[in-house]
Amino acid sequence: HYQHSTSSSNLFFFRSCSKNYYANSGFFIMNRNTSRPCLKLWQDELESNSDRYMDQYSLNRVFRNIENEERVRRRVSSCHLHVMEHENYLAFVKTNEDMIDMMKTPENYPSLIHPFNSAVGDLDVDLYEEFVAGVVGLTEVEKRETNLASVAEMRPSKTFLS
């Protein structure tokens, strides 16, 4: 159970689908006023590991560093990273079949839908456009005016915090 503390920085993540990582870095919850120390730790880790420039990898290192600080040095970290279960809030799109299954019951879309970065290039662009239009609830006019194909071509960027 989370209790607000003005003296600590908190970030909330969903559990990773991969057993190699503590949390998924695609979606997170933060407090604009108090989460900056945690974001700074994450940014520093990203920038210091340019050979493995991946937000997921860097976030995992932050988790381990905090755990190490608390266990070995017996100090409570000023940054607290919390992991939440997916429940009905988050779904991952890995395949065209995932999209087709979700499109069968659009009234049951989870609040957050995350396409796997590694799978985006393998997804059928036309199906992805139809899927995104359905999730967002675009009208026919909005579908014609929106370039959803560009979303299917997105790749992770190298920027994090300015």
JSON list of C-alpha atoms in Angstrom, two decimals:
[
{"chain": "A", "resi": 1, "resn": "HIS", "atom": "CA", "xyz": [0.00, 0.00, 0.00]},
{"chain": "A", "resi": 2, "resn": "TYR", "atom": "CA", "xyz": [1.44, 3.36, -1.07]},
{"chain": "A", "resi": 3, "resn": "GLN", "atom": "CA", "xyz": [1.62, 6.30, 1.31]},
{"chain": "A", "resi": 4, "resn": "HIS", "atom": "CA", "xyz": [2.61, 9.73, -0.01]},
{"chain": "A", "resi": 5, "resn": "SER", "atom": "CA", "xyz": [5.85, 11.11, 1.29]},
{"chain": "A", "resi": 6, "resn": "THR", "atom": "CA", "xyz": [7.23, 14.51, 0.41]},
{"chain": "A", "resi": 7, "resn": "SER", "atom": "CA", "xyz": [10.77, 13.42, 1.28]},
{"chain": "A", "resi": 8, "resn": "SER", "atom": "CA", "xyz": [10.95, 10.60, -1.25]},
{"chain": "A", "resi": 9, "resn": "SER", "atom": "CA", "xyz": [10.69, 10.26, -4.98]},
{"chain": "A", "resi": 10, "resn": "ASN", "atom": "CA", "xyz": [8.38, 7.59, -6.41]},
{"chain": "A", "resi": 11, "resn": "LEU", "atom": "CA", "xyz": [7.84, 6.03, -9.83]},
{"chain": "A", "resi": 12, "resn": "PHE", "atom": "CA", "xyz": [5.24, 3.35, -10.56]},
{"chain": "A", "resi": 13, "resn": "PHE", "atom": "CA", "xyz": [5.71, 0.75, -13.31]},
{"chain": "A", "resi": 14, "resn": "PHE", "atom": "CA", "xyz": [3.90, -2.31, -14.59]},
{"chain": "A", "resi": 15, "resn": "ARG", "atom": "CA", "xyz": [5.60, -5.68, -14.17]},
{"chain": "A", "resi": 16, "resn": "SER", "atom": "CA", "xyz": [7.68, -6.70, -17.18]},
{"chain": "A", "resi": 17, "resn": "CYS", "atom": "CA", "xyz": [6.60, -9.58, -19.39]},
{"chain": "A", "resi": 18, "resn": "SER", "atom": "CA", "xyz": [10.26, -10.61, -19.52]},
{"chain": "A", "resi": 19, "resn": "LYS", "atom": "CA", "xyz": [11.81, -12.52, -16.63]},
{"chain": "A", "resi": 20, "resn": "ASN", "atom": "CA", "xyz": [15.01, -10.55, -17.33]},
{"chain": "A", "resi": 21, "resn": "TYR", "atom": "CA", "xyz": [13.56, -7.23, -16.12]},
{"chain": "A", "resi": 22, "resn": "TYR", "atom": "CA", "xyz": [11.78, -6.06, -13.00]},
{"chain": "A", "resi": 23, "resn": "ALA", "atom": "CA", "xyz": [9.40, -3.66, -14.73]},
{"chain": "A", "resi": 24, "resn": "ASN", "atom": "CA", "xyz": [8.26, -2.50, -18.14]},
{"chain": "A", "resi": 25, "resn": "SER", "atom": "CA", "xyz": [9.48, 0.98, -18.97]},
{"chain": "A", "resi": 26, "resn": "GLY", "atom": "CA", "xyz": [6.85, 1.68, -21.64]},
{"chain": "A", "resi": 27, "resn": "PHE", "atom": "CA", "xyz": [4.32, 3.17, -19.21]},
{"chain": "A", "resi": 28, "resn": "PHE", "atom": "CA", "xyz": [4.94, 4.67, -15.82]},
{"chain": "A", "resi": 29, "resn": "ILE", "atom": "CA", "xyz": [3.22, 6.93, -13.34]},
{"chain": "A", "resi": 30, "resn": "MET", "atom": "CA", "xyz": [5.00, 9.82, -11.71]},
{"chain": "A", "resi": 31, "resn": "ASN", "atom": "CA", "xyz": [4.38, 12.95, -9.72]},
{"chain": "A", "resi": 32, "resn": "ARG", "atom": "CA", "xyz": [5.62, 15.98, -11.59]},
{"chain": "A", "resi": 33, "resn": "ASN", "atom": "CA", "xyz": [6.80, 17.65, -8.37]},
{"chain": "A", "resi": 34, "resn": "THR", "atom": "CA", "xyz": [8.42, 14.79, -6.48]},
{"chain": "A", "resi": 35, "resn": "SER", "atom": "CA", "xyz": [9.58, 12.21, -9.04]},
{"chain": "A", "resi": 36, "resn": "ARG", "atom": "CA", "xyz": [12.53, 14.13, -10.46]},
{"chain": "A", "resi": 37, "resn": "PRO", "atom": "CA", "xyz": [15.21, 12.39, -8.30]},
{"chain": "A", "resi": 38, "resn": "CYS", "atom": "CA", "xyz": [14.11, 8.98, -9.61]},
{"chain": "A", "resi": 39, "resn": "LEU", "atom": "CA", "xyz": [13.95, 10.26, -13.18]},
{"chain": "A", "resi": 40, "resn": "LYS", "atom": "CA", "xyz": [17.44, 11.70, -12.76]},
{"chain": "A", "resi": 41, "resn": "LEU", "atom": "CA", "xyz": [18.80, 8.33, -11.57]},
{"chain": "A", "resi": 42, "resn": "TRP", "atom": "CA", "xyz": [17.26, 6.70, -14.64]},
{"chain": "A", "resi": 43, "resn": "GLN", "atom": "CA", "xyz": [18.63, 9.38, -16.95]},
{"chain": "A", "resi": 44, "resn": "ASP", "atom": "CA", "xyz": [22.13, 9.08, -15.48]},
{"chain": "A", "resi": 45, "resn": "GLU", "atom": "CA", "xyz": [22.01, 5.31, -15.92]},
{"chain": "A", "resi": 46, "resn": "LEU", "atom": "CA", "xyz": [20.89, 5.70, -19.55]},
{"chain": "A", "resi": 47, "resn": "GLU", "atom": "CA", "xyz": [23.66, 8.15, -20.32]},
{"chain": "A", "resi": 48, "resn": "SER", "atom": "CA", "xyz": [26.39, 6.12, -18.58]},
{"chain": "A", "resi": 49, "resn": "ASN", "atom": "CA", "xyz": [25.60, 2.95, -20.53]},
{"chain": "A", "resi": 50, "resn": "SER", "atom": "CA", "xyz": [25.72, 4.20, -24.10]},
{"chain": "A", "resi": 51, "resn": "ASP", "atom": "CA", "xyz": [26.80, 0.76, -25.32]},
{"chain": "A", "resi": 52, "resn": "ARG", "atom": "CA", "xyz": [23.45, -0.67, -24.10]},
{"chain": "A", "resi": 53, "resn": "TYR", "atom": "CA", "xyz": [21.31, 2.38, -24.75]},
{"chain": "A", "resi": 54, "resn": "MET", "atom": "CA", "xyz": [17.98, 0.91, -23.77]},
{"chain": "A", "resi": 55, "resn": "ASP", "atom": "CA", "xyz": [15.55, 2.34, -21.26]},
{"chain": "A", "resi": 56, "resn": "GLN", "atom": "CA", "xyz": [14.53, -1.13, -20.06]},
{"chain": "A", "resi": 57, "resn": "TYR", "atom": "CA", "xyz": [18.12, -2.17, -19.33]},
{"chain": "A", "resi": 58, "resn": "SER", "atom": "CA", "xyz": [18.88, 1.11, -17.55]},
{"chain": "A", "resi": 59, "resn": "LEU", "atom": "CA", "xyz": [15.72, 0.91, -15.45]},
{"chain": "A", "resi": 60, "resn": "ASN", "atom": "CA", "xyz": [16.72, -2.58, -14.36]},
{"chain": "A", "resi": 61, "resn": "ARG", "atom": "CA", "xyz": [20.11, -1.24, -13.25]},
{"chain": "A", "resi": 62, "resn": "VAL", "atom": "CA", "xyz": [18.40, 1.51, -11.22]},
{"chain": "A", "resi": 63, "resn": "PHE", "atom": "CA", "xyz": [16.28, -1.15, -9.47]},
{"chain": "A", "resi": 64, "resn": "ARG", "atom": "CA", "xyz": [19.42, -3.14, -8.64]},
{"chain": "A", "resi": 65, "resn": "ASN", "atom": "CA", "xyz": [21.34, -0.06, -7.47]},
{"chain": "A", "resi": 66, "resn": "ILE", "atom": "CA", "xyz": [18.53, 0.96, -5.11]},
{"chain": "A", "resi": 67, "resn": "GLU", "atom": "CA", "xyz": [18.19, -2.58, -3.81]},
{"chain": "A", "resi": 68, "resn": "ASN", "atom": "CA", "xyz": [21.95, -2.72, -3.26]},
{"chain": "A", "resi": 69, "resn": "GLU", "atom": "CA", "xyz": [22.01, 0.65, -1.49]},
{"chain": "A", "resi": 70, "resn": "GLU", "atom": "CA", "xyz": [19.30, -0.48, 0.93]},
{"chain": "A", "resi": 71, "resn": "ARG", "atom": "CA", "xyz": [20.60, -4.00, 1.53]},
{"chain": "A", "resi": 72, "resn": "VAL", "atom": "CA", "xyz": [24.37, -3.51, 1.62]},
{"chain": "A", "resi": 73, "resn": "ARG", "atom": "CA", "xyz": [24.67, 0.03, 2.91]},
{"chain": "A", "resi": 74, "resn": "ARG", "atom": "CA", "xyz": [21.54, -0.27, 5.08]},
{"chain": "A", "resi": 75, "resn": "ARG", "atom": "CA", "xyz": [20.36, 3.14, 3.90]},
{"chain": "A", "resi": 76, "resn": "VAL", "atom": "CA", "xyz": [16.87, 3.91, 2.72]},
{"chain": "A", "resi": 77, "resn": "SER", "atom": "CA", "xyz": [17.00, 5.27, -0.81]},
{"chain": "A", "resi": 78, "resn": "SER", "atom": "CA", "xyz": [15.34, 8.59, -1.59]},
{"chain": "A", "resi": 79, "resn": "CYS", "atom": "CA", "xyz": [13.98, 6.97, -4.76]},
{"chain": "A", "resi": 80, "resn": "HIS", "atom": "CA", "xyz": [11.30, 4.30, -4.58]},
{"chain": "A", "resi": 81, "resn": "LEU", "atom": "CA", "xyz": [10.33, 2.26, -7.63]},
{"chain": "A", "resi": 82, "resn": "HIS", "atom": "CA", "xyz": [7.04, 0.40, -7.37]},
{"chain": "A", "resi": 83, "resn": "VAL", "atom": "CA", "xyz": [5.90, -2.47, -9.61]},
{"chain": "A", "resi": 84, "resn": "MET", "atom": "CA", "xyz": [2.20, -3.02, -10.35]},
{"chain": "A", "resi": 85, "resn": "GLU", "atom": "CA", "xyz": [0.50, -6.04, -11.90]},
{"chain": "A", "resi": 86, "resn": "HIS", "atom": "CA", "xyz": [-1.10, -5.66, -15.37]},
{"chain": "A", "resi": 87, "resn": "GLU", "atom": "CA", "xyz": [-4.58, -6.80, -14.31]},
{"chain": "A", "resi": 88, "resn": "ASN", "atom": "CA", "xyz": [-7.06, -5.24, -16.75]},
{"chain": "A", "resi": 89, "resn": "TYR", "atom": "CA", "xyz": [-5.05, -2.05, -17.21]},
{"chain": "A", "resi": 90, "resn": "LEU", "atom": "CA", "xyz": [-2.30, -3.03, -19.63]},
{"chain": "A", "resi": 91, "resn": "ALA", "atom": "CA", "xyz": [-2.10, -5.29, -22.67]},
{"chain": "A", "resi": 92, "resn": "PHE", "atom": "CA", "xyz": [0.88, -5.96, -24.91]},
{"chain": "A", "resi": 93, "resn": "VAL", "atom": "CA", "xyz": [0.51, -6.25, -28.68]},
{"chain": "A", "resi": 94, "resn": "LYS", "atom": "CA", "xyz": [3.10, -8.72, -29.94]},
{"chain": "A", "resi": 95, "resn": "THR", "atom": "CA", "xyz": [1.40, -10.21, -33.00]},
{"chain": "A", "resi": 96, "resn": "ASN", "atom": "CA", "xyz": [-1.27, -9.55, -35.58]},
{"chain": "A", "resi": 97, "resn": "GLU", "atom": "CA", "xyz": [-3.36, -12.18, -33.77]},
{"chain": "A", "resi": 98, "resn": "ASP", "atom": "CA", "xyz": [-3.20, -10.10, -30.57]},
{"chain": "A", "resi": 99, "resn": "MET", "atom": "CA", "xyz": [-4.74, -7.16, -32.44]},
{"chain": "A", "resi": 100, "resn": "ILE", "atom": "CA", "xyz": [-7.43, -9.32, -34.08]},
{"chain": "A", "resi": 101, "resn": "ASP", "atom": "CA", "xyz": [-8.39, -10.82, -30.70]},
{"chain": "A", "resi": 102, "resn": "MET", "atom": "CA", "xyz": [-8.65, -7.38, -29.08]},
{"chain": "A", "resi": 103, "resn": "MET", "atom": "CA", "xyz": [-10.68, -6.01, -32.00]},
{"chain": "A", "resi": 104, "resn": "LYS", "atom": "CA", "xyz": [-13.34, -8.71, -31.44]},
{"chain": "A", "resi": 105, "resn": "THR", "atom": "CA", "xyz": [-14.36, -7.06, -28.16]},
{"chain": "A", "resi": 106, "resn": "PRO", "atom": "CA", "xyz": [-13.48, -3.34, -28.39]},
{"chain": "A", "resi": 107, "resn": "GLU", "atom": "CA", "xyz": [-15.62, -2.58, -25.33]},
{"chain": "A", "resi": 108, "resn": "ASN", "atom": "CA", "xyz": [-13.07, -4.54, -23.30]},
{"chain": "A", "resi": 109, "resn": "TYR", "atom": "CA", "xyz": [-9.93, -2.71, -24.43]},
{"chain": "A", "resi": 110, "resn": "PRO", "atom": "CA", "xyz": [-7.59, -2.23, -21.48]},
{"chain": "A", "resi": 111, "resn": "SER", "atom": "CA", "xyz": [-6.74, 1.34, -20.51]},
{"chain": "A", "resi": 112, "resn": "LEU", "atom": "CA", "xyz": [-3.18, 1.00, -21.86]},
{"chain": "A", "resi": 113, "resn": "ILE", "atom": "CA", "xyz": [-2.09, -0.87, -24.97]},
{"chain": "A", "resi": 114, "resn": "HIS", "atom": "CA", "xyz": [1.61, -1.23, -25.65]},
{"chain": "A", "resi": 115, "resn": "PRO", "atom": "CA", "xyz": [3.00, -2.61, -28.93]},
{"chain": "A", "resi": 116, "resn": "PHE", "atom": "CA", "xyz": [6.29, -4.43, -28.37]},
{"chain": "A", "resi": 117, "resn": "ASN", "atom": "CA", "xyz": [9.09, -2.40, -29.96]},
{"chain": "A", "resi": 118, "resn": "SER", "atom": "CA", "xyz": [10.65, -5.55, -31.35]},
{"chain": "A", "resi": 119, "resn": "ALA", "atom": "CA", "xyz": [7.31, -6.61, -32.88]},
{"chain": "A", "resi": 120, "resn": "VAL", "atom": "CA", "xyz": [6.26, -3.28, -34.41]},
{"chain": "A", "resi": 121, "resn": "GLY", "atom": "CA", "xyz": [8.11, -3.96, -37.66]},
{"chain": "A", "resi": 122, "resn": "ASP", "atom": "CA", "xyz": [6.43, -7.37, -37.95]},
{"chain": "A", "resi": 123, "resn": "LEU", "atom": "CA", "xyz": [2.86, -6.10, -37.53]},
{"chain": "A", "resi": 124, "resn": "ASP", "atom": "CA", "xyz": [0.64, -5.74, -40.59]},
{"chain": "A", "resi": 125, "resn": "VAL", "atom": "CA", "xyz": [0.48, -1.97, -41.20]},
{"chain": "A", "resi": 126, "resn": "ASP", "atom": "CA", "xyz": [-3.12, -1.96, -42.51]},
{"chain": "A", "resi": 127, "resn": "LEU", "atom": "CA", "xyz": [-4.31, -4.06, -39.58]},
{"chain": "A", "resi": 128, "resn": "TYR", "atom": "CA", "xyz": [-2.36, -1.84, -37.17]},
{"chain": "A", "resi": 129, "resn": "GLU", "atom": "CA", "xyz": [-4.03, 1.27, -38.62]},
{"chain": "A", "resi": 130, "resn": "GLU", "atom": "CA", "xyz": [-7.46, -0.33, -38.21]},
{"chain": "A", "resi": 131, "resn": "PHE", "atom": "CA", "xyz": [-6.58, -1.42, -34.67]},
{"chain": "A", "resi": 132, "resn": "VAL", "atom": "CA", "xyz": [-5.30, 2.02, -33.56]},
{"chain": "A", "resi": 133, "resn": "ALA", "atom": "CA", "xyz": [-8.31, 3.76, -35.16]},
{"chain": "A", "resi": 134, "resn": "GLY", "atom": "CA", "xyz": [-10.62, 1.42, -33.22]},
{"chain": "A", "resi": 135, "resn": "VAL", "atom": "CA", "xyz": [-8.79, 1.88, -29.91]},
{"chain": "A", "resi": 136, "resn": "VAL", "atom": "CA", "xyz": [-8.76, 5.66, -30.25]},
{"chain": "A", "resi": 137, "resn": "GLY", "atom": "CA", "xyz": [-12.27, 5.77, -31.70]},
{"chain": "A", "resi": 138, "resn": "LEU", "atom": "CA", "xyz": [-11.45, 7.69, -34.88]},
{"chain": "A", "resi": 139, "resn": "THR", "atom": "CA", "xyz": [-14.24, 8.64, -37.27]},
{"chain": "A", "resi": 140, "resn": "GLU", "atom": "CA", "xyz": [-13.89, 7.83, -41.00]},
{"chain": "A", "resi": 141, "resn": "VAL", "atom": "CA", "xyz": [-12.84, 11.46, -41.65]},
{"chain": "A", "resi": 142, "resn": "GLU", "atom": "CA", "xyz": [-10.22, 11.33, -38.89]},
{"chain": "A", "resi": 143, "resn": "LYS", "atom": "CA", "xyz": [-8.90, 8.02, -40.26]},
{"chain": "A", "resi": 144, "resn": "ARG", "atom": "CA", "xyz": [-8.33, 9.63, -43.68]},
{"chain": "A", "resi": 145, "resn": "GLU", "atom": "CA", "xyz": [-6.68, 12.71, -42.13]},
{"chain": "A", "resi": 146, "resn": "THR", "atom": "CA", "xyz": [-4.40, 10.77, -39.78]},
{"chain": "A", "resi": 147, "resn": "ASN", "atom": "CA", "xyz": [-1.22, 9.04, -40.89]},
{"chain": "A", "resi": 148, "resn": "LEU", "atom": "CA", "xyz": [-1.42, 5.99, -38.65]},
{"chain": "A", "resi": 149, "resn": "ALA", "atom": "CA", "xyz": [1.08, 4.08, -40.79]},
{"chain": "A", "resi": 150, "resn": "SER", "atom": "CA", "xyz": [3.82, 6.33, -39.38]},
{"chain": "A", "resi": 151, "resn": "VAL", "atom": "CA", "xyz": [3.00, 5.01, -35.90]},
{"chain": "A", "resi": 152, "resn": "ALA", "atom": "CA", "xyz": [3.73, 1.46, -37.07]},
{"chain": "A", "resi": 153, "resn": "GLU", "atom": "CA", "xyz": [7.16, 2.59, -38.25]},
{"chain": "A", "resi": 154, "resn": "MET", "atom": "CA", "xyz": [8.18, 4.16, -34.93]},
{"chain": "A", "resi": 155, "resn": "ARG", "atom": "CA", "xyz": [11.41, 3.09, -33.32]},
{"chain": "A", "resi": 156, "resn": "PRO", "atom": "CA", "xyz": [12.69, 3.95, -29.81]},
{"chain": "A", "resi": 157, "resn": "SER", "atom": "CA", "xyz": [14.41, 7.33, -29.72]},
{"chain": "A", "resi": 158, "resn": "LYS", "atom": "CA", "xyz": [17.75, 8.13, -28.09]},
{"chain": "A", "resi": 159, "resn": "THR", "atom": "CA", "xyz": [16.36, 11.04, -26.05]},
{"chain": "A", "resi": 160, "resn": "PHE", "atom": "CA", "xyz": [15.09, 10.75, -22.51]},
{"chain": "A", "resi": 161, "resn": "LEU", "atom": "CA", "xyz": [15.09, 13.96, -20.47]},
{"chain": "A", "resi": 162, "resn": "SER", "atom": "CA", "xyz": [16.11, 17.42, -21.55]}
]
